[in-house]
Amino acid sequence: MRPLTEEETKTMFEKLSKYIGENIKLLVDRPDGTYCFRLHNDRVYYMSEKILKLATNIARQKLVSVGTCFGKFTKTSKFRLHITALDFLAPYAKFKVWVKPGAEQSFVYGNHVLKSGLGRITENTMQYQGVVVYSMADVPLGFGVAAKSTQECRRVDPMSIVVFHQADVGEFIRNEDSLT
Amino acid sequence: MAACSVEELLAKAEEEEKEKLKSITVHKDLELEFDVGNLLAVDKNRIDSRDVKSAKKEDFLRALARDNTQLLINEVWKLPTERVDDAIVATLPEPTTPLPREKPPPKPKPPTKWEQFAKLKGIQKKKKTNLVWDETERVARNEYNKLKNIARAQKVKIPGLGLTPKEQQSKNELTKAVSVAKTSTASAGRFQDRLPKEKRVKNTGKKRKFEPLIGDFSNERQKQLELLKVLGSKKPKLDITKAVNKQMREEDREEAAAKRSKGAGKKGRKGNVPGKRKGKAGKAQGGKRRGKPGKR
């Protein structure tokens, strides 16, 4: 485990800012204690200082996970968000998409959101903007990337993709063994 | 009689005194041989065999031992002495008499495999005596060190010495020389073939260094916040899709407003014309929508 280098921090923040914009500040500077990002096995974990100090007692090879896994760095040093980060993305999300109850299952099974399943979308969403996907009952289901801007969404046919799937809560079951 | 007896008594007492405090000077016909380092004295004087065989044998031996010990101690007192915790200590010289060793001498080690092989082949160890002191190289090296010192004092970066020619080059130096030679091409060694089984040169790159795991948390947070400030203050670029979207939305709004204010028939015709001219799907759809109320 080690702190992130400046380069890594930048890459991760750029990715996070696609979903929560400048709200990253609220994650870095929290009034309820010191929280930090740490890299372990190419994965970024977000944890409080207290947990970090406890985790130092565990050998590096034996440590599987600490705090919340936000995502991982790929071999080409890009950053991929994991579904585990949803707890921190959902409250601060700037652009949201609500899916109809009928399309919920399809999304949770790892499919893209089609126009027919689109319930509501934040105004002014641009194309390729990172969005958090909610059910109509405001339960966060995952996140993805807007395939069409809000304007275009109104005009496209019902079978065209509106939100590209990136991660959904179904992964907690599907990728149970690899998700840390 | 009485006086005589007193004198006799005094003489007797004196004799007894003498017996108690024997003189430290001992007369010997032959000088003793000393090895003070071993606290050893050798008496080579002849001994009367009658004394040894007589009944007073014990007394004779004791007296002899005392005298010789006295001589040895006299010899010890001649040595330099010092006082250590109320005790006078003399430093003994190196022993001169060789003493036999306590343990038997070690057995010769069995020859190693190499030694056996060397004996078989008649290989003898040669000393490398072809090394010659090179005055000029030493001077050059010293000059370089001097420059290095000056550079360090002025806090200037110094270039490496590179490879200096030597009489005997080690394996490391040779591999370094090869790697330097390989990268000294116009393309920085990009097209240089490697020999079969040639190993990569190690420890040539920069070493990574990370912050401590538990370091200064406030400093870390400050750095991240500053980074966020930099990320947030990026100059806004002209986003064409965003601009187009905005334009489309505005046009939609204008058309909607115009529809409300003007008559239905006129609007329908007007709406179709700009839609065809711009040739946009969105526009055409907008025209259609407008057309509907016109039909009604």
PDB file of N, CA and C in Angstrom, chain B residues 19-76:
ATOM      1  N   GLU B  19      66.742 -14.225  60.733  1.00  0.00           N
ATOM      2  CA  GLU B  19      66.093 -15.408  60.175  1.00  0.00           C
ATOM      3  C   GLU B  19      64.720 -15.065  59.598  1.00  0.00           C
ATOM      4  N   LYS B  20      64.018 -14.140  60.352  1.00  0.00           N
ATOM      5  CA  LYS B  20      62.665 -13.743  59.902  1.00  0.00           C
ATOM      6  C   LYS B  20      62.724 -12.913  58.625  1.00  0.00           C
ATOM      7  N   LEU B  21      63.524 -11.850  58.673  1.00  0.00           N
ATOM      8  CA  LEU B  21      63.620 -10.954  57.517  1.00  0.00           C
ATOM      9  C   LEU B  21      64.889 -11.275  56.758  1.00  0.00           C
ATOM     10  N   LYS B  22      64.821 -12.215  55.901  1.00  0.00           N
ATOM     11  CA  LYS B  22      65.995 -12.603  55.132  1.00  0.00           C
ATOM     12  C   LYS B  22      66.305 -11.533  54.109  1.00  0.00           C
ATOM     13  N   SER B  23      67.565 -11.424  53.803  1.00  0.00           N
ATOM     14  CA  SER B  23      68.002 -10.382  52.872  1.00  0.00           C
ATOM     15  C   SER B  23      67.435 -10.660  51.471  1.00  0.00           C
ATOM     16  N   ILE B  24      67.243  -9.551  50.747  1.00  0.00           N
ATOM     17  CA  ILE B  24      66.729  -9.734  49.382  1.00  0.00           C
ATOM     18  C   ILE B  24      67.873 -10.007  48.423  1.00  0.00           C
ATOM     19  N   THR B  25      69.099  -9.802  48.889  1.00  0.00           N
ATOM     20  CA  THR B  25      70.231 -10.120  48.016  1.00  0.00           C
ATOM     21  C   THR B  25      70.646 -11.555  48.283  1.00  0.00           C
ATOM     22  N   VAL B  26      70.712 -12.276  47.208  1.00  0.00           N
ATOM     23  CA  VAL B  26      71.066 -13.686  47.310  1.00  0.00           C
ATOM     24  C   VAL B  26      72.340 -13.909  46.513  1.00  0.00           C
ATOM     25  N   HIS B  27      73.272 -14.578  47.138  1.00  0.00           N
ATOM     26  CA  HIS B  27      74.522 -14.840  46.411  1.00  0.00           C
ATOM     27  C   HIS B  27      74.448 -16.175  45.679  1.00  0.00           C
ATOM     28  N   LYS B  28      74.819 -16.128  44.429  1.00  0.00           N
ATOM     29  CA  LYS B  28      74.858 -17.364  43.624  1.00  0.00           C
ATOM     30  C   LYS B  28      76.171 -17.406  42.886  1.00  0.00           C
ATOM     31  N   ASP B  29      76.739 -18.584  42.731  1.00  0.00           N
ATOM     32  CA  ASP B  29      77.986 -18.693  41.986  1.00  0.00           C
ATOM     33  C   ASP B  29      77.777 -18.382  40.515  1.00  0.00           C
ATOM     34  N   LEU B  30      76.725 -18.941  39.980  1.00  0.00           N
ATOM     35  CA  LEU B  30      76.372 -18.652  38.575  1.00  0.00           C
ATOM     36  C   LEU B  30      75.084 -17.818  38.559  1.00  0.00           C
ATOM     37  N   GLU B  31      75.077 -16.844  37.667  1.00  0.00           N
ATOM     38  CA  GLU B  31      73.856 -16.034  37.536  1.00  0.00           C
ATOM     39  C   GLU B  31      72.707 -16.891  36.999  1.00  0.00           C
ATOM     40  N   LEU B  32      71.505 -16.604  37.520  1.00  0.00           N
ATOM     41  CA  LEU B  32      70.344 -17.357  37.032  1.00  0.00           C
ATOM     42  C   LEU B  32      69.942 -16.863  35.645  1.00  0.00           C
ATOM     43  N   GLU B  33      69.306 -17.746  34.904  1.00  0.00           N
ATOM     44  CA  GLU B  33      68.744 -17.317  33.603  1.00  0.00           C
ATOM     45  C   GLU B  33      67.266 -17.034  33.783  1.00  0.00           C
ATOM     46  N   PHE B  34      66.831 -15.866  33.320  1.00  0.00           N
ATOM     47  CA  PHE B  34      65.435 -15.471  33.537  1.00  0.00           C
ATOM     48  C   PHE B  34      64.663 -15.416  32.227  1.00  0.00           C
ATOM     49  N   ASP B  35      63.429 -15.815  32.332  1.00  0.00           N
ATOM     50  CA  ASP B  35      62.443 -15.493  31.266  1.00  0.00           C
ATOM     51  C   ASP B  35      61.254 -14.885  31.980  1.00  0.00           C
ATOM     52  N   VAL B  36      61.316 -13.557  32.160  1.00  0.00           N
ATOM     53  CA  VAL B  36      60.317 -12.903  33.024  1.00  0.00           C
ATOM     54  C   VAL B  36      58.920 -12.976  32.411  1.00  0.00           C
ATOM     55  N   GLY B  37      58.891 -13.026  31.084  1.00  0.00           N
ATOM     56  CA  GLY B  37      57.569 -13.119  30.418  1.00  0.00           C
ATOM     57  C   GLY B  37      56.804 -14.342  30.881  1.00  0.00           C
ATOM     58  N   ASN B  38      57.491 -15.431  31.106  1.00  0.00           N
ATOM     59  CA  ASN B  38      56.849 -16.655  31.602  1.00  0.00           C
ATOM     60  C   ASN B  38      56.965 -16.806  33.112  1.00  0.00           C
ATOM     61  N   LEU B  39      57.556 -15.793  33.788  1.00  0.00           N
ATOM     62  CA  LEU B  39      57.879 -15.859  35.219  1.00  0.00           C
ATOM     63  C   LEU B  39      58.712 -17.129  35.489  1.00  0.00           C
ATOM     64  N   LEU B  40      59.743 -17.264  34.677  1.00  0.00           N
ATOM     65  CA  LEU B  40      60.552 -18.476  34.720  1.00  0.00           C
ATOM     66  C   LEU B  40      62.003 -18.105  35.049  1.00  0.00           C
ATOM     67  N   ALA B  41      62.604 -18.870  35.995  1.00  0.00           N
ATOM     68  CA  ALA B  41      64.021 -18.703  36.300  1.00  0.00           C
ATOM     69  C   ALA B  41      64.695 -20.077  36.266  1.00  0.00           C
ATOM     70  N   VAL B  42      65.865 -20.132  35.699  1.00  0.00           N
ATOM     71  CA  VAL B  42      66.579 -21.411  35.602  1.00  0.00           C
ATOM     72  C   VAL B  42      67.882 -21.298  36.401  1.00  0.00           C
ATOM     73  N   ASP B  43      68.014 -22.169  37.385  1.00  0.00           N
ATOM     74  CA  ASP B  43      69.210 -22.166  38.238  1.00  0.00           C
ATOM     75  C   ASP B  43      70.157 -23.256  37.750  1.00  0.00           C
ATOM     76  N   LYS B  44      71.343 -22.849  37.288  1.00  0.00           N
ATOM     77  CA  LYS B  44      72.283 -23.843  36.765  1.00  0.00           C
ATOM     78  C   LYS B  44      73.397 -24.178  37.748  1.00  0.00           C
ATOM     79  N   ASN B  45      73.269 -23.697  39.004  1.00  0.00           N
ATOM     80  CA  ASN B  45      74.284 -23.985  40.017  1.00  0.00           C
ATOM     81  C   ASN B  45      74.236 -25.454  40.416  1.00  0.00           C
ATOM     82  N   ARG B  46      75.401 -25.903  40.821  1.00  0.00           N
ATOM     83  CA  ARG B  46      75.476 -27.314  41.222  1.00  0.00           C
ATOM     84  C   ARG B  46      74.820 -27.516  42.571  1.00  0.00           C
ATOM     85  N   ILE B  47      74.244 -28.664  42.753  1.00  0.00           N
ATOM     86  CA  ILE B  47      73.611 -28.990  44.019  1.00  0.00           C
ATOM     87  C   ILE B  47      74.431 -30.114  44.665  1.00  0.00           C
ATOM     88  N   ASP B  48      74.684 -29.893  45.939  1.00  0.00           N
ATOM     89  CA  ASP B  48      75.417 -30.949  46.662  1.00  0.00           C
ATOM     90  C   ASP B  48      74.489 -32.125  46.884  1.00  0.00           C
ATOM     91  N   SER B  49      74.874 -33.276  46.400  1.00  0.00           N
ATOM     92  CA  SER B  49      73.992 -34.437  46.481  1.00  0.00           C
ATOM     93  C   SER B  49      73.740 -34.863  47.919  1.00  0.00           C
ATOM     94  N   ARG B  50      74.704 -34.500  48.834  1.00  0.00           N
ATOM     95  CA  ARG B  50      74.531 -34.866  50.245  1.00  0.00           C
ATOM     96  C   ARG B  50      73.341 -34.105  50.851  1.00  0.00           C
ATOM     97  N   ASP B  51      73.234 -32.860  50.447  1.00  0.00           N
ATOM     98  CA  ASP B  51      72.122 -32.054  50.978  1.00  0.00           C
ATOM     99  C   ASP B  51      70.774 -32.673  50.610  1.00  0.00           C
ATOM    100  N   VAL B  52      70.712 -33.162  49.405  1.00  0.00           N
ATOM    101  CA  VAL B  52      69.426 -33.707  48.928  1.00  0.00           C
ATOM    102  C   VAL B  52      69.106 -35.014  49.644  1.00  0.00           C
ATOM    103  N   LYS B  53      70.176 -35.774  49.887  1.00  0.00           N
ATOM    104  CA  LYS B  53      69.930 -37.082  50.485  1.00  0.00           C
ATOM    105  C   LYS B  53      69.796 -37.018  51.996  1.00  0.00           C
ATOM    106  N   SER B  54      70.292 -35.932  52.591  1.00  0.00           N
ATOM    107  CA  SER B  54      70.271 -35.845  54.056  1.00  0.00           C
ATOM    108  C   SER B  54      68.852 -35.716  54.587  1.00  0.00           C
ATOM    109  N   ALA B  55      68.789 -35.736  55.929  1.00  0.00           N
ATOM    110  CA  ALA B  55      67.479 -35.647  56.582  1.00  0.00           C
ATOM    111  C   ALA B  55      66.868 -34.265  56.447  1.00  0.00           C
ATOM    112  N   LYS B  56      67.758 -33.260  56.285  1.00  0.00           N
ATOM    113  CA  LYS B  56      67.247 -31.881  56.166  1.00  0.00           C
ATOM    114  C   LYS B  56      66.898 -31.544  54.711  1.00  0.00           C
ATOM    115  N   LYS B  57      66.511 -32.515  53.974  1.00  0.00           N
ATOM    116  CA  LYS B  57      66.237 -32.339  52.533  1.00  0.00           C
ATOM    117  C   LYS B  57      65.166 -31.270  52.285  1.00  0.00           C
ATOM    118  N   GLU B  58      64.120 -31.397  53.062  1.00  0.00           N
ATOM    119  CA  GLU B  58      62.991 -30.474  52.879  1.00  0.00           C
ATOM    120  C   GLU B  58      63.419 -29.035  53.104  1.00  0.00           C
ATOM    121  N   ASP B  59      64.168 -28.811  54.239  1.00  0.00           N
ATOM    122  CA  ASP B  59      64.603 -27.450  54.559  1.00  0.00           C
ATOM    123  C   ASP B  59      65.503 -26.897  53.457  1.00  0.00           C
ATOM    124  N   PHE B  60      66.380 -27.762  52.977  1.00  0.00           N
ATOM    125  CA  PHE B  60      67.292 -27.323  51.919  1.00  0.00           C
ATOM    126  C   PHE B  60      66.522 -26.894  50.667  1.00  0.00           C
ATOM    127  N   LEU B  61      65.569 -27.718  50.268  1.00  0.00           N
ATOM    128  CA  LEU B  61      64.796 -27.412  49.052  1.00  0.00           C
ATOM    129  C   LEU B  61      63.984 -26.129  49.226  1.00  0.00           C
ATOM    130  N   ARG B  62      63.425 -25.983  50.453  1.00  0.00           N
ATOM    131  CA  ARG B  62      62.629 -24.782  50.700  1.00  0.00           C
ATOM    132  C   ARG B  62      63.489 -23.529  50.590  1.00  0.00           C
ATOM    133  N   ALA B  63      64.705 -23.627  51.185  1.00  0.00           N
ATOM    134  CA  ALA B  63      65.603 -22.467  51.162  1.00  0.00           C
ATOM    135  C   ALA B  63      66.018 -22.150  49.737  1.00  0.00           C
ATOM    136  N   LEU B  64      66.295 -23.192  48.962  1.00  0.00           N
ATOM    137  CA  LEU B  64      66.695 -22.989  47.565  1.00  0.00           C
ATOM    138  C   LEU B  64      65.565 -22.330  46.770  1.00  0.00           C
ATOM    139  N   ALA B  65      64.393 -22.829  46.983  1.00  0.00           N
ATOM    140  CA  ALA B  65      63.227 -22.280  46.268  1.00  0.00           C
ATOM    141  C   ALA B  65      63.008 -20.818  46.654  1.00  0.00           C
ATOM    142  N   ARG B  66      63.159 -20.524  47.981  1.00  0.00           N
ATOM    143  CA  ARG B  66      62.964 -19.145  48.425  1.00  0.00           C
ATOM    144  C   ARG B  66      63.968 -18.226  47.746  1.00  0.00           C
ATOM    145  N   ASP B  67      65.255 -18.665  47.762  1.00  0.00           N
ATOM    146  CA  ASP B  67      66.291 -17.809  47.200  1.00  0.00           C
ATOM    147  C   ASP B  67      66.040 -17.535  45.718  1.00  0.00           C
ATOM    148  N   ASN B  68      65.736 -18.579  45.013  1.00  0.00           N
ATOM    149  CA  ASN B  68      65.514 -18.396  43.571  1.00  0.00           C
ATOM    150  C   ASN B  68      64.274 -17.550  43.290  1.00  0.00           C
ATOM    151  N   THR B  69      63.217 -17.767  44.070  1.00  0.00           N
ATOM    152  CA  THR B  69      62.007 -16.961  43.899  1.00  0.00           C
ATOM    153  C   THR B  69      62.320 -15.500  44.181  1.00  0.00           C
ATOM    154  N   GLN B  70      63.169 -15.284  45.253  1.00  0.00           N
ATOM    155  CA  GLN B  70      63.565 -13.911  45.591  1.00  0.00           C
ATOM    156  C   GLN B  70      64.251 -13.260  44.400  1.00  0.00           C
ATOM    157  N   LEU B  71      65.131 -13.998  43.762  1.00  0.00           N
ATOM    158  CA  LEU B  71      65.843 -13.451  42.609  1.00  0.00           C
ATOM    159  C   LEU B  71      64.872 -13.116  41.465  1.00  0.00           C
ATOM    160  N   LEU B  72      63.918 -14.020  41.272  1.00  0.00           N
ATOM    161  CA  LEU B  72      62.931 -13.788  40.190  1.00  0.00           C
ATOM    162  C   LEU B  72      62.108 -12.533  40.476  1.00  0.00           C
ATOM    163  N   ILE B  73      61.717 -12.398  41.774  1.00  0.00           N
ATOM    164  CA  ILE B  73      60.904 -11.226  42.122  1.00  0.00           C
ATOM    165  C   ILE B  73      61.727  -9.951  42.009  1.00  0.00           C
ATOM    166  N   ASN B  74      63.025 -10.044  42.375  1.00  0.00           N
ATOM    167  CA  ASN B  74      63.902  -8.889  42.173  1.00  0.00           C
ATOM    168  C   ASN B  74      63.879  -8.462  40.719  1.00  0.00           C
ATOM    169  N   GLU B  75      63.940  -9.486  39.854  1.00  0.00           N
ATOM    170  CA  GLU B  75      63.946  -9.215  38.417  1.00  0.00           C
ATOM    171  C   GLU B  75      62.636  -8.541  37.996  1.00  0.00           C
ATOM    172  N   VAL B  76      61.507  -9.033  38.579  1.00  0.00           N
ATOM    173  CA  VAL B  76      60.190  -8.454  38.237  1.00  0.00           C
ATOM    174  C   VAL B  76      60.125  -6.998  38.679  1.00  0.00           C
TER     175      VAL B  76
END
